[in-house]
PDB file of C-alpha atoms in Angstrom:
ATOM      1  CA  MET A   1      70.176 124.300  82.364  1.00 58.00           C
ATOM      2  CA  PHE A   2      71.917 122.277  83.862  1.00 70.00           C
ATOM      3  CA  GLY A   3      71.274 118.439  85.576  1.00 71.00           C
ATOM      4  CA  GLU A   4      72.732 117.968  88.895  1.00 75.00           C
ATOM      5  CA  ALA A   5      75.099 114.786  89.633  1.00 73.00           C
ATOM      6  CA  ASN A   6      75.171 112.742  92.515  1.00 73.00           C
ATOM      7  CA  ALA A   7      77.747 110.460  93.725  1.00 76.00           C
ATOM      8  CA  ARG A   8      77.155 107.870  96.414  1.00 83.00           C
ATOM      9  CA  ILE A   9      79.241 105.223  98.133  1.00 86.00           C
ATOM     10  CA  SER A  10      78.566 101.831  97.564  1.00 90.00           C
ATOM     11  CA  GLU A  11      77.053  99.450 100.431  1.00 93.00           C
ATOM     12  CA  GLN A  12      79.510  97.078 100.452  1.00 94.00           C
ATOM     13  CA  SER A  13      82.196 100.089 100.307  1.00 92.00           C
ATOM     14  CA  ILE A  14      80.767 101.326 103.171  1.00 92.00           C
ATOM     15  CA  ARG A  15      79.971  97.823 104.788  1.00 96.00           C
ATOM     16  CA  ARG A  16      84.266  97.510 104.239  1.00 94.00           C
ATOM     17  CA  TYR A  17      85.130 100.362 105.126  1.00 94.00           C
ATOM     18  CA  LYS A  18      83.519  99.714 108.756  1.00 95.00           C
ATOM     19  CA  ASP A  19      84.815  96.385 109.314  1.00 96.00           C
ATOM     20  CA  LYS A  20      88.590  97.469 108.903  1.00 94.00           C
ATOM     21  CA  ILE A  21      87.278 100.220 112.373  1.00 95.00           C
ATOM     22  CA  ARG A  22      85.791  97.758 113.529  1.00 94.00           C
ATOM     23  CA  ARG A  23      89.121  94.953 113.623  1.00 93.00           C
ATOM     24  CA  VAL A  24      90.990  97.740 114.679  1.00 93.00           C
ATOM     25  CA  LEU A  25      88.750  98.619 117.906  1.00 92.00           C
ATOM     26  CA  SER A  26      88.071  95.149 118.541  1.00 90.00           C
ATOM     27  CA  ARG A  27      89.337  94.226 122.302  1.00 87.00           C
ATOM     28  CA  SER A  28      90.551  90.672 121.555  1.00 89.00           C
ATOM     29  CA  LYS A  29      93.829  92.747 119.629  1.00 81.00           C
ATOM     30  CA  PRO A  30      96.064  92.762 121.573  1.00 88.00           C
ATOM     31  CA  MET A  31      97.348  96.331 120.799  1.00 90.00           C
ATOM     32  CA  THR A  32      98.233  99.840 122.562  1.00 92.00           C
ATOM     33  CA  LEU A  33      95.999 102.804 122.351  1.00 93.00           C
ATOM     34  CA  GLU A  34      98.537 104.241 120.926  1.00 95.00           C
ATOM     35  CA  GLN A  35      98.928 101.857 118.566  1.00 94.00           C
ATOM     36  CA  ARG A  36      94.960 101.427 117.362  1.00 95.00           C
ATOM     37  CA  ILE A  37      95.126 105.062 116.683  1.00 96.00           C
ATOM     38  CA  ILE A  38      97.751 104.964 114.115  1.00 96.00           C
ATOM     39  CA  LYS A  39      95.450 102.464 112.132  1.00 95.00           C
ATOM     40  CA  LEU A  40      92.900 104.310 112.568  1.00 95.00           C
ATOM     41  CA  ASN A  41      94.270 107.443 111.283  1.00 96.00           C
ATOM     42  CA  GLN A  42      95.417 105.588 108.116  1.00 96.00           C
ATOM     43  CA  ILE A  43      91.964 103.910 107.428  1.00 95.00           C
ATOM     44  CA  ASN A  44      90.917 107.196 107.544  1.00 94.00           C
ATOM     45  CA  ILE A  45      92.627 109.411 105.237  1.00 94.00           C
ATOM     46  CA  GLY A  46      92.733 106.177 102.863  1.00 92.00           C
ATOM     47  CA  TRP A  47      88.457 106.376 102.801  1.00 89.00           C
ATOM     48  CA  ILE A  48      88.747 110.026 102.597  1.00 88.00           C
ATOM     49  CA  ASN A  49      91.055 109.700 100.033  1.00 89.00           C
ATOM     50  CA  GLN A  50      89.441 107.437  98.054  1.00 84.00           C
ATOM     51  CA  TYR A  51      86.249 109.023  98.054  1.00 77.00           C
ATOM     52  CA  PRO A  52      86.498 113.091  98.071  1.00 71.00           C
TER      53      PRO A  52
END
């Protein structure tokens, strides 16, 4: 009866998300493992809230 609506995340948004993850995981950044985990959690929570 009703059509389906498919939500899709843009390629640009995915690219930005991956770039943020790469920057945090970069070995050239002097961060402790705990700091990296905290930063990754912040990025992931923001991503999940943006695209539920």
